[in-house]
């Protein structure tokens, strides 16, 4: 386990909070609640980096971003990389 996890704001939260099921209003509210935990997290960037680069998490809220937001961020990064070449 990575050292950053010991400082994560979510370590005492219910893990299910970070994995909303569905796309309806209850799931959207749950995702926003999870993101609020992330906003006050001192290791948010490390968490996001782990989810996107090291483990390639597909589901859940990691580092304050949900699945769609992480996919969009990856697309933007790929575009920037291809523009530089």
JSON list of C-alpha atoms in Angstrom, two decimals, residues 3-68:
[
{"chain": "A", "resi": 3, "resn": "UNK", "atom": "CA", "xyz": [2.25, 5.85, 1.97]},
{"chain": "A", "resi": 4, "resn": "UNK", "atom": "CA", "xyz": [-0.18, 8.54, 0.83]},
{"chain": "A", "resi": 5, "resn": "UNK", "atom": "CA", "xyz": [-3.15, 6.40, 1.85]},
{"chain": "A", "resi": 6, "resn": "UNK", "atom": "CA", "xyz": [-2.36, 6.80, 5.54]},
{"chain": "A", "resi": 7, "resn": "UNK", "atom": "CA", "xyz": [-3.09, 10.53, 5.22]},
{"chain": "A", "resi": 8, "resn": "UNK", "atom": "CA", "xyz": [-6.22, 10.21, 3.06]},
{"chain": "A", "resi": 9, "resn": "UNK", "atom": "CA", "xyz": [-9.33, 12.03, 4.24]},
{"chain": "A", "resi": 10, "resn": "UNK", "atom": "CA", "xyz": [-11.46, 9.07, 3.18]},
{"chain": "A", "resi": 11, "resn": "UNK", "atom": "CA", "xyz": [-9.82, 6.44, 5.35]},
{"chain": "A", "resi": 12, "resn": "UNK", "atom": "CA", "xyz": [-12.61, 6.64, 7.94]},
{"chain": "A", "resi": 13, "resn": "UNK", "atom": "CA", "xyz": [-15.42, 7.09, 5.41]},
{"chain": "A", "resi": 14, "resn": "UNK", "atom": "CA", "xyz": [-17.65, 4.31, 4.12]},
{"chain": "A", "resi": 15, "resn": "UNK", "atom": "CA", "xyz": [-15.89, 3.03, 0.96]},
{"chain": "A", "resi": 16, "resn": "UNK", "atom": "CA", "xyz": [-19.28, 2.55, -0.74]},
{"chain": "A", "resi": 17, "resn": "UNK", "atom": "CA", "xyz": [-19.66, 6.34, -0.77]},
{"chain": "A", "resi": 18, "resn": "UNK", "atom": "CA", "xyz": [-16.96, 6.50, -3.46]},
{"chain": "A", "resi": 19, "resn": "UNK", "atom": "CA", "xyz": [-18.64, 3.95, -5.73]},
{"chain": "A", "resi": 20, "resn": "UNK", "atom": "CA", "xyz": [-22.11, 5.23, -6.61]},
{"chain": "A", "resi": 21, "resn": "UNK", "atom": "CA", "xyz": [-24.28, 2.83, -8.58]},
{"chain": "A", "resi": 22, "resn": "UNK", "atom": "CA", "xyz": [-26.21, 4.13, -11.57]},
{"chain": "A", "resi": 23, "resn": "UNK", "atom": "CA", "xyz": [-26.58, 7.51, -13.19]},
{"chain": "A", "resi": 24, "resn": "UNK", "atom": "CA", "xyz": [-29.72, 8.82, -11.52]},
{"chain": "A", "resi": 25, "resn": "UNK", "atom": "CA", "xyz": [-30.09, 11.60, -8.98]},
{"chain": "A", "resi": 26, "resn": "UNK", "atom": "CA", "xyz": [-29.17, 9.46, -5.93]},
{"chain": "A", "resi": 27, "resn": "UNK", "atom": "CA", "xyz": [-25.92, 8.34, -7.57]},
{"chain": "A", "resi": 28, "resn": "UNK", "atom": "CA", "xyz": [-25.06, 11.89, -8.62]},
{"chain": "A", "resi": 29, "resn": "UNK", "atom": "CA", "xyz": [-25.68, 13.16, -5.09]},
{"chain": "A", "resi": 30, "resn": "UNK", "atom": "CA", "xyz": [-23.53, 10.36, -3.68]},
{"chain": "A", "resi": 31, "resn": "UNK", "atom": "CA", "xyz": [-20.69, 11.21, -6.08]},
{"chain": "A", "resi": 32, "resn": "UNK", "atom": "CA", "xyz": [-20.86, 14.86, -5.03]},
{"chain": "A", "resi": 33, "resn": "UNK", "atom": "CA", "xyz": [-20.69, 13.83, -1.36]},
{"chain": "A", "resi": 34, "resn": "UNK", "atom": "CA", "xyz": [-17.62, 11.73, -2.11]},
{"chain": "A", "resi": 35, "resn": "UNK", "atom": "CA", "xyz": [-16.01, 14.63, -3.94]},
{"chain": "A", "resi": 36, "resn": "UNK", "atom": "CA", "xyz": [-16.59, 16.84, -0.89]},
{"chain": "A", "resi": 37, "resn": "UNK", "atom": "CA", "xyz": [-14.47, 14.43, 1.15]},
{"chain": "A", "resi": 38, "resn": "UNK", "atom": "CA", "xyz": [-11.79, 14.66, -1.54]},
{"chain": "A", "resi": 39, "resn": "UNK", "atom": "CA", "xyz": [-11.81, 18.47, -1.47]},
{"chain": "A", "resi": 40, "resn": "UNK", "atom": "CA", "xyz": [-10.40, 18.51, 2.04]},
{"chain": "A", "resi": 41, "resn": "UNK", "atom": "CA", "xyz": [-7.93, 15.69, 1.42]},
{"chain": "A", "resi": 42, "resn": "UNK", "atom": "CA", "xyz": [-4.22, 16.50, 1.73]},
{"chain": "A", "resi": 43, "resn": "UNK", "atom": "CA", "xyz": [-3.24, 13.69, -0.66]},
{"chain": "A", "resi": 44, "resn": "UNK", "atom": "CA", "xyz": [-5.84, 14.28, -3.35]},
{"chain": "A", "resi": 45, "resn": "UNK", "atom": "CA", "xyz": [-3.30, 14.61, -6.18]},
{"chain": "A", "resi": 46, "resn": "UNK", "atom": "CA", "xyz": [-1.46, 11.43, -5.18]},
{"chain": "A", "resi": 47, "resn": "UNK", "atom": "CA", "xyz": [-4.76, 9.56, -5.07]},
{"chain": "A", "resi": 48, "resn": "UNK", "atom": "CA", "xyz": [-5.75, 10.81, -8.50]},
{"chain": "A", "resi": 49, "resn": "UNK", "atom": "CA", "xyz": [-2.35, 9.97, -9.95]},
{"chain": "A", "resi": 50, "resn": "UNK", "atom": "CA", "xyz": [-2.56, 6.45, -8.48]},
{"chain": "A", "resi": 51, "resn": "UNK", "atom": "CA", "xyz": [-6.05, 5.94, -9.90]},
{"chain": "A", "resi": 52, "resn": "UNK", "atom": "CA", "xyz": [-5.21, 7.25, -13.36]},
{"chain": "A", "resi": 53, "resn": "UNK", "atom": "CA", "xyz": [-1.65, 6.03, -13.88]},
{"chain": "A", "resi": 54, "resn": "UNK", "atom": "CA", "xyz": [-0.72, 3.24, -11.49]},
{"chain": "A", "resi": 55, "resn": "UNK", "atom": "CA", "xyz": [-3.90, 1.22, -11.14]},
{"chain": "A", "resi": 56, "resn": "UNK", "atom": "CA", "xyz": [-6.03, 2.64, -13.97]},
{"chain": "A", "resi": 57, "resn": "UNK", "atom": "CA", "xyz": [-9.21, 2.66, -11.93]},
{"chain": "A", "resi": 58, "resn": "UNK", "atom": "CA", "xyz": [-12.30, 2.60, -14.12]},
{"chain": "A", "resi": 59, "resn": "UNK", "atom": "CA", "xyz": [-15.01, 3.11, -11.51]},
{"chain": "A", "resi": 60, "resn": "UNK", "atom": "CA", "xyz": [-15.51, 5.29, -8.49]},
{"chain": "A", "resi": 61, "resn": "UNK", "atom": "CA", "xyz": [-14.46, 8.70, -7.27]},
{"chain": "A", "resi": 62, "resn": "UNK", "atom": "CA", "xyz": [-10.69, 9.04, -6.92]},
{"chain": "A", "resi": 63, "resn": "UNK", "atom": "CA", "xyz": [-8.84, 12.26, -6.20]},
{"chain": "A", "resi": 64, "resn": "UNK", "atom": "CA", "xyz": [-12.08, 14.19, -6.48]},
{"chain": "A", "resi": 65, "resn": "UNK", "atom": "CA", "xyz": [-12.92, 13.02, -10.01]},
{"chain": "A", "resi": 66, "resn": "UNK", "atom": "CA", "xyz": [-15.51, 10.50, -11.14]},
{"chain": "A", "resi": 67, "resn": "UNK", "atom": "CA", "xyz": [-15.15, 8.10, -14.07]},
{"chain": "A", "resi": 68, "resn": "UNK", "atom": "CA", "xyz": [-16.31, 10.58, -16.71]}
]
